[in-house]
Coordinates of C-alpha atoms and ligand atoms in Angstrom, one line a residue:
X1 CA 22.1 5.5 -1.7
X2 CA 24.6 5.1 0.9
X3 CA 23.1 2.5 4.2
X4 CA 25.3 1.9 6.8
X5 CA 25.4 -0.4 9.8
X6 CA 23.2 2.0 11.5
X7 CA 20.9 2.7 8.9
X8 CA 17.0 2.1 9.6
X9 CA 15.2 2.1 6.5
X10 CA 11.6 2.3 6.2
X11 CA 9.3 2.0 3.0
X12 CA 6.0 3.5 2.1
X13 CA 4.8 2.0 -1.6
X14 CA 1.9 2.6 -3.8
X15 CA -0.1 1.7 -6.6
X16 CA 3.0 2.7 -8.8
X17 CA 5.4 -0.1 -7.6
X18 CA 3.6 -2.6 -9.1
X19 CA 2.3 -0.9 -12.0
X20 CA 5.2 -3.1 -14.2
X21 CA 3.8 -6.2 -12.5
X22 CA 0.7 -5.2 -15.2
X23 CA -1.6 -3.8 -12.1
X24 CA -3.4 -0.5 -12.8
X25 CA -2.6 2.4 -10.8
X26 CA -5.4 4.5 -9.4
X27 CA -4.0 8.1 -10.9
X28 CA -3.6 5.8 -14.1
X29 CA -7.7 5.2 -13.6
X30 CA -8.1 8.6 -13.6
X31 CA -9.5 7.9 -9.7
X32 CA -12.4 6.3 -11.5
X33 CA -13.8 3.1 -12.4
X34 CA -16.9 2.0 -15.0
X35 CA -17.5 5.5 -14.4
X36 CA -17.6 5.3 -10.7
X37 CA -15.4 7.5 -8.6
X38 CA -13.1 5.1 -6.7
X39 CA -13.7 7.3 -3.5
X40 CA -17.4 5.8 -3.7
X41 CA -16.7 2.3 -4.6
X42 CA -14.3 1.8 -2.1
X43 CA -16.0 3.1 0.9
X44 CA -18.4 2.0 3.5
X45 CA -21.3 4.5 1.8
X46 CA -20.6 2.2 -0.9
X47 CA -21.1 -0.6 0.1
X48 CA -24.0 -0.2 1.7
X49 CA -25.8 1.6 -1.2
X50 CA -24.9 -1.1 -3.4
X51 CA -22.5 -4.2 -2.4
X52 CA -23.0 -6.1 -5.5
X53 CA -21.3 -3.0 -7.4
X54 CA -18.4 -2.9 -4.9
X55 CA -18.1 -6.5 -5.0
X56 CA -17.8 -6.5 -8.9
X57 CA -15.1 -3.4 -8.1
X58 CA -13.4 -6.5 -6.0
X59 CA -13.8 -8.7 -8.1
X60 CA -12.2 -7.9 -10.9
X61 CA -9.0 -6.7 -8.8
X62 CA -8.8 -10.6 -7.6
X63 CA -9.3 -11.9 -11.1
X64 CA -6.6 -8.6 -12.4
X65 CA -4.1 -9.6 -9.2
X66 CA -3.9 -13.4 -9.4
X67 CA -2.8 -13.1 -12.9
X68 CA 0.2 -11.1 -12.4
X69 CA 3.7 -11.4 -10.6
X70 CA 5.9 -9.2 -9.0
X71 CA 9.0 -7.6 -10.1
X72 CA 12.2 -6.5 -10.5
X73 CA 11.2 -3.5 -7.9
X74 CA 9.6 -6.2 -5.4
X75 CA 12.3 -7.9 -5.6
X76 CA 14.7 -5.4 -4.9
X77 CA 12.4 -4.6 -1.5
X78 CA 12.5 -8.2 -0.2
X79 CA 16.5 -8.6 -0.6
X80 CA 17.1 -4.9 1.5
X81 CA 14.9 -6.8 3.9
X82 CA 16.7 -9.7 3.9
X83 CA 20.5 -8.0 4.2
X84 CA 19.3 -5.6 6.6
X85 CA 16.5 -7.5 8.8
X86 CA 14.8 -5.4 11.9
X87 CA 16.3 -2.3 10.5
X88 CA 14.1 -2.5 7.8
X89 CA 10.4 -2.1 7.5
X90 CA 7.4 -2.1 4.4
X91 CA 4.4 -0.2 5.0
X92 CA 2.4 -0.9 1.9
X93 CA -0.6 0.3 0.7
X94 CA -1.1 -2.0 -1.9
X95 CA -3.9 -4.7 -1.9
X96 CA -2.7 -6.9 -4.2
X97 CA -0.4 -9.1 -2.2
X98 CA 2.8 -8.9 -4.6
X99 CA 5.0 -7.8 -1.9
X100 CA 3.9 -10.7 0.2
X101 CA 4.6 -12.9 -3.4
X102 CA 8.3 -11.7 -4.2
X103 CA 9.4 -13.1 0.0
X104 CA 8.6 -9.6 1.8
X105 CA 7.6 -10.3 5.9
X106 CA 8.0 -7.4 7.6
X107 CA 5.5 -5.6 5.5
X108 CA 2.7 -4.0 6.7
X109 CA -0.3 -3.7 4.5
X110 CA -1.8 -1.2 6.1
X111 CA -4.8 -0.3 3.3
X112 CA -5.8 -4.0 3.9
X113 CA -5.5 -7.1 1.6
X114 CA -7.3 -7.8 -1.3
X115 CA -7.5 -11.8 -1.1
X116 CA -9.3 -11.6 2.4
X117 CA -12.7 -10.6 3.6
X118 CA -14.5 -10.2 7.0
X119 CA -17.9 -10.5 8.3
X120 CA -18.7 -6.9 8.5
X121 CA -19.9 -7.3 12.2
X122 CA -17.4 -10.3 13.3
X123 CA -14.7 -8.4 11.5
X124 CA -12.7 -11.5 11.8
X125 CA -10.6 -11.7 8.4
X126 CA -10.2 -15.0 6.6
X127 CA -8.4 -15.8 3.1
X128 CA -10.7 -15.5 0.0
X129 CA -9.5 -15.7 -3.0
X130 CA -13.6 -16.2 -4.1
X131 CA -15.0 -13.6 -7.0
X132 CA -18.8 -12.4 -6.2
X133 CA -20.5 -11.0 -9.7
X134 CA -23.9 -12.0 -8.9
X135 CA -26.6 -11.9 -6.7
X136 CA -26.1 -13.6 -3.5
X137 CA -23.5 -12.3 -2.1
X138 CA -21.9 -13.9 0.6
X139 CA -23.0 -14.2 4.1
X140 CA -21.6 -15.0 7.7
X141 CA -22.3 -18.7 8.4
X142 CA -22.4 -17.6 12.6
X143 CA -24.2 -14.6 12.5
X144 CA -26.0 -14.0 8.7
X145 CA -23.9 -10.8 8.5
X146 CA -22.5 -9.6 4.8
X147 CA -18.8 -10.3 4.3
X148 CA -16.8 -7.8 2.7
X149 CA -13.5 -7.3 1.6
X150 CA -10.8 -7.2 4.0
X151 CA -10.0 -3.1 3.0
X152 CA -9.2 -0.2 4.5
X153 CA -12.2 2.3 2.5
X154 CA -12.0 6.0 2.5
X155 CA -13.7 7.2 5.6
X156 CA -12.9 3.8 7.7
X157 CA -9.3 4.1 10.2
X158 CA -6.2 2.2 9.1
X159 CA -5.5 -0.2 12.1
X160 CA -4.2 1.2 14.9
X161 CA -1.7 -1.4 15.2
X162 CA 0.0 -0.4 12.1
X163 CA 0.0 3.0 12.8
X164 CA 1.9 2.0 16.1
X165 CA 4.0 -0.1 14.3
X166 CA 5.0 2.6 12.1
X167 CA 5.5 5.2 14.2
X168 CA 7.9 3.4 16.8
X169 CA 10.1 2.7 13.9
X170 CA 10.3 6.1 13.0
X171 CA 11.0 7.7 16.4
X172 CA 13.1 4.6 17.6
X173 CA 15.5 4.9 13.9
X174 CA 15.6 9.2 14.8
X175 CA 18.2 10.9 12.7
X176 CA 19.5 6.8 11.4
X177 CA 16.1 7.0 9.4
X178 CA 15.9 6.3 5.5
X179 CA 12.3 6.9 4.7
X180 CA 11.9 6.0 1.1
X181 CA 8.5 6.6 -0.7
X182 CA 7.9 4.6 -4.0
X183 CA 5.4 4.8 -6.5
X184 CA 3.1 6.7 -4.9
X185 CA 1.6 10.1 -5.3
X186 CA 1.6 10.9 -1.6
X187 CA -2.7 12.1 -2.2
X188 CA -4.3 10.1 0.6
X189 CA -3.6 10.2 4.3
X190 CA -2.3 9.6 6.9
X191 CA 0.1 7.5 4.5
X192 CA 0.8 11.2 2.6
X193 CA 1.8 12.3 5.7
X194 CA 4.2 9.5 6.7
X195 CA 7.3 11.8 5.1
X196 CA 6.4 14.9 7.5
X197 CA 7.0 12.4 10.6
X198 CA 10.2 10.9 9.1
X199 CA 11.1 14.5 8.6
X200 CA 10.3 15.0 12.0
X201 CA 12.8 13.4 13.6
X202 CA 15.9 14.2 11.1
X203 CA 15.9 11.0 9.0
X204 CA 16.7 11.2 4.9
X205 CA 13.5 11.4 3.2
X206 CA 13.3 9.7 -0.8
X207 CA 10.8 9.5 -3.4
X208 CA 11.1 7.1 -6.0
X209 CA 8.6 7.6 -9.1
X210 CA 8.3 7.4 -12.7
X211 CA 6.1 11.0 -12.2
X212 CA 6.1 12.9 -9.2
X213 CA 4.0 15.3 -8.1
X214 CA 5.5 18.6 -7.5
X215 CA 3.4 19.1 -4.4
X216 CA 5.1 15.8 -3.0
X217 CA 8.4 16.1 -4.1
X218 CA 8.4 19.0 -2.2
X219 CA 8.1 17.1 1.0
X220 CA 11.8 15.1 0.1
X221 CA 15.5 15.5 -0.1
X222 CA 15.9 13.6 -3.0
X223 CA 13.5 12.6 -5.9
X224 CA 14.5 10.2 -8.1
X225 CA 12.4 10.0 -11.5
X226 CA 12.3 6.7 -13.3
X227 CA 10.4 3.0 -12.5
X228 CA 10.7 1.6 -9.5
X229 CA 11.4 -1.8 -11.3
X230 CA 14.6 -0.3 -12.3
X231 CA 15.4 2.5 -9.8
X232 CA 15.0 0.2 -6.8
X233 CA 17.5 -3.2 -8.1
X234 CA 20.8 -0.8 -8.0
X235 CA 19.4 1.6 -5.6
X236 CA 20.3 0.0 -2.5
X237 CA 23.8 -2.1 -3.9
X238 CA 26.3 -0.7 -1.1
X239 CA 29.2 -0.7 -3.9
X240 CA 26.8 1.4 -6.1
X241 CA 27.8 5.7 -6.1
X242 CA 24.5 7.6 -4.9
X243 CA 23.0 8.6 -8.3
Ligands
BV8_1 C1 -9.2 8.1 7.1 C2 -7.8 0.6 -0.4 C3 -10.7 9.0 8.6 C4 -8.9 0.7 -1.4 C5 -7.2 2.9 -0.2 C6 -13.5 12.8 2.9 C7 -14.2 11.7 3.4 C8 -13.6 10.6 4.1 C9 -12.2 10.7 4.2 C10 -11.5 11.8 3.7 C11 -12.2 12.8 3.0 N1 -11.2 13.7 2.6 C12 -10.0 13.3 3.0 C13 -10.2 12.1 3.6 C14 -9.1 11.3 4.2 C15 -8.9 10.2 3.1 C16 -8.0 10.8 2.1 O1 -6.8 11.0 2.3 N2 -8.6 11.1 0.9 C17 -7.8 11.7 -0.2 C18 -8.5 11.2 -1.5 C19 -7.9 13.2 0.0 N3 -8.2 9.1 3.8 C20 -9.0 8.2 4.3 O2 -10.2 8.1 4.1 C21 -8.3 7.2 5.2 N4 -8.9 7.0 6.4 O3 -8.8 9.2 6.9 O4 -10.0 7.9 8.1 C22 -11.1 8.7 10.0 C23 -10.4 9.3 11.0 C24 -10.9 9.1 12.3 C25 -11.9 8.2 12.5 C26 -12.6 7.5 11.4 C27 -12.1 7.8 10.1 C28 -8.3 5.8 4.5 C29 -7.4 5.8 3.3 C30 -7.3 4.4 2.7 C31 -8.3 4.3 1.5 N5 -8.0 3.1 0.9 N6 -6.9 1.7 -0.7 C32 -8.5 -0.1 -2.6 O5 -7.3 -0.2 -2.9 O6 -9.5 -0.5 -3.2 S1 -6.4 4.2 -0.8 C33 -5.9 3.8 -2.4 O7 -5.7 5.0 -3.1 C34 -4.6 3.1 -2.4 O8 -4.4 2.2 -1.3 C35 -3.6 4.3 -2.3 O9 -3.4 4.6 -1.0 C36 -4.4 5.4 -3.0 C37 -3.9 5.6 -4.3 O10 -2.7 6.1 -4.1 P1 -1.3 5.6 -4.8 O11 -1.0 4.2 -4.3 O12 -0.3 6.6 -4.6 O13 -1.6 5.4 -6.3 P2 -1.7 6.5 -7.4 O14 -2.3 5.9 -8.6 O15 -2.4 7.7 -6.8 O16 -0.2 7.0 -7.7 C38 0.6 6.0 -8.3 C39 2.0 6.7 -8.4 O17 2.9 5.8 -9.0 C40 2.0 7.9 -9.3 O18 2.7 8.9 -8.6 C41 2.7 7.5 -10.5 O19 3.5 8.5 -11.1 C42 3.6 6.4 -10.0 N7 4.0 5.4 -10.9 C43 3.3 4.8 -12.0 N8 4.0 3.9 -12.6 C44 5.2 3.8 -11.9 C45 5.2 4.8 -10.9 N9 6.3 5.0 -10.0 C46 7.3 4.2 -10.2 N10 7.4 3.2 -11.2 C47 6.4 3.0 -12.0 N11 6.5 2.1 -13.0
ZN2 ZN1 -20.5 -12.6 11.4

C-alpha cells in the first residue's frame, strides 16, 4: 500500500482483528450465544428483561478479554499511528480493549468498552474490570440506579461525538483518504456504512479479511484475503510493492 506525505488514513476494525489474539468473533458465534441471539443479549430490551443474563454475557467477555493479548495485527495499527500521527485515525468497534493494550491513542471505540460500566441513569462511565454472575447485581451508590456495561447495544446511538469525529476526518482527508476496513463483515451500521462516506469524497477504500463477504467487498477497491495478524505487519512498510 503506497502512503505518502499526504496520505490520511483512517481505520474501521472488527471482531476479526483480534480473533488471533484468541477473542471470538461474533459471525464465528454464529450471532448467538448459550443459545441467545446476541441481538437480544446485547441490547437495552435485554437488559431490562433479564440483567443478570446480560451481565453473565459480560462477564464472561471480561474473564475471555483479560486473558488474552494483542497481536501482530495490533501492533502493526499502533506503529502506522505512531509514523504517521494526526493523519491517522482508529475507529474500532471492538470492546475488548486490545487496541488500547498494543499503544493505540487515537482510537475511537465507538461500540463502547468492555472494562467500564455506567449507572444506567447517571450514565457517567467508570473502570470495572468486576464480573457479576449472581444475584445482586450492582447498583449506583448516588442514586440506587442499575449499572451496566459501558456498550453501545443494538437499538441504542453510537456517541455523537465519535460520529463527528469520524466524519471530519473523512471530509477534511477528501481524495488524500485511505479508508481501510479490517476484520470485519461490514453487517451492522452505521459502522457498515463508513466505506460509502470514504467513497464519498474520492478516498481509496481497503478491506482486509481472512473471509469477506461478497456483499462488502463490493463496497472496496481492493480486498485483500488473509489474517489481519499477517496482512497488516508488511502492509503499510513504505519500501514494501503494493501486493
Ligand atoms: C443504531 C457492542 C439506531 C455489543 C455492537 C433493529 C432494531 C434495532 C436496530 C437495528 C435493527 N435493524 C438494524 C438495526 C441497526 C443495527 C444494525 O446495524 N443491526 C444489524 C445486525 C443489521 N445497528 C444498531 O443497532 C446500532 N445503533 O442503529 O441505533 C438508532 C438510531 C437513532 C436513534 C436511536 C437508535 C448500534 C450497533 C452497535 C451494536 N453493538 N457491539 C458487544 O460487543 O457486545 S455490534 C457488534 O457486532 C460488534 O461491535 C460489531 O460491530 C458487530 C459484529 O461485527 P464484526 O465486528 O464485523 O464481527 P463479525 O464476527 O461479524 O465479523 C468478523 C469478521 O472478521 C468476518 O468478516 C471474518 O471473516 C473476519 N475474520 C475472522 N478472523 C479473521 C478475520 N479477518 C482477518 N483476520 C482474521 N484472523
Ligand atoms: Zn446513578
Amino acid at each position: 500500500m503506497k502512503l505518502d506525505s499526504q496520505s490520511r488514513v483512517l481505520v474501521l476494525t472488527g471482531a476479526g482483528v483480534s480473533a488471533e489474539s484468541g477473542v471470538p468473533t461474533f459471525r464465528g458465534m454464529n450471532g448467538l450465544w448459550e443459545g441467545h441471539r446476541v441481538e437480544e443479549v446485547a441490547s437495552p430490551e435485554g437488559f431490562a428483561a433479564d440483567p443478570l443474563l446480560v451481565w453473565r454475557f459480560y462477564s464472561l467477555r471480561r474473564e475471555g478479554a483479560a486473558k488474552v493479548a494483542p497481536n501482530a495485527g495490533h501492533v502493526a495499527l499502533a506503529e502506522l499511528e505512531a509514523r504517521l500521527g494526526e493523519r491517522f485515525l482508529l475507529a474500532t468497534q471492538n470492546v475488548d480493549g486490545l487496541h488500547a493494550r498494543a499503544g493505540s491513542r487515537r482510537m475511537l471505540a465507538i461500540h463502547g468498552e468492555l472494562f467500564q460500566s455506567r449507572c444506567e441513569r447517571c450514565n457517567v462511565p467508570f473502570a470495572d474490570a468486576q464480573t457479576y454472575f449472581a444475584a445482586p447485581l450492582p447498583r449506583c451508590e448516588t442514586c440506587g440506579g442499575a449499572i451496566r456495561p459501558h456498550i453501545v447495544w443494538f437499538g441504542e446511538m453510537l456517541d455523537p461525538a465519535h460520529l463527528q469525529r469520524v466524519e471530519a476526518f473523512i471530509e477534511e482527508a477528501g481524495k488524500r483518504l485511505v479508508f481501510i476496513a479490517v476484520g470485519t463483515s461490514g453487517m451492522v451500521y452505521p459502522a457498515a456504512g463508513l466505506v460509502d462516506a470514504a467513497r464519498s469524497v474520492g478516498g481509496q477504500t481497503w478491506l482486509v479479511d481472512a473471509a469477506p463477504s461478497a456483499e462488502y467487498s463490493a463496497r472496496f477497491d481492493r480486498v485483500l484475503t488473509g489474517k489481519s495478524g499477517e496482512i497488516l505487519p508488511g502492509l503499510f512498510s513504505e519500501s514494501a510493492p503494493s501486493p
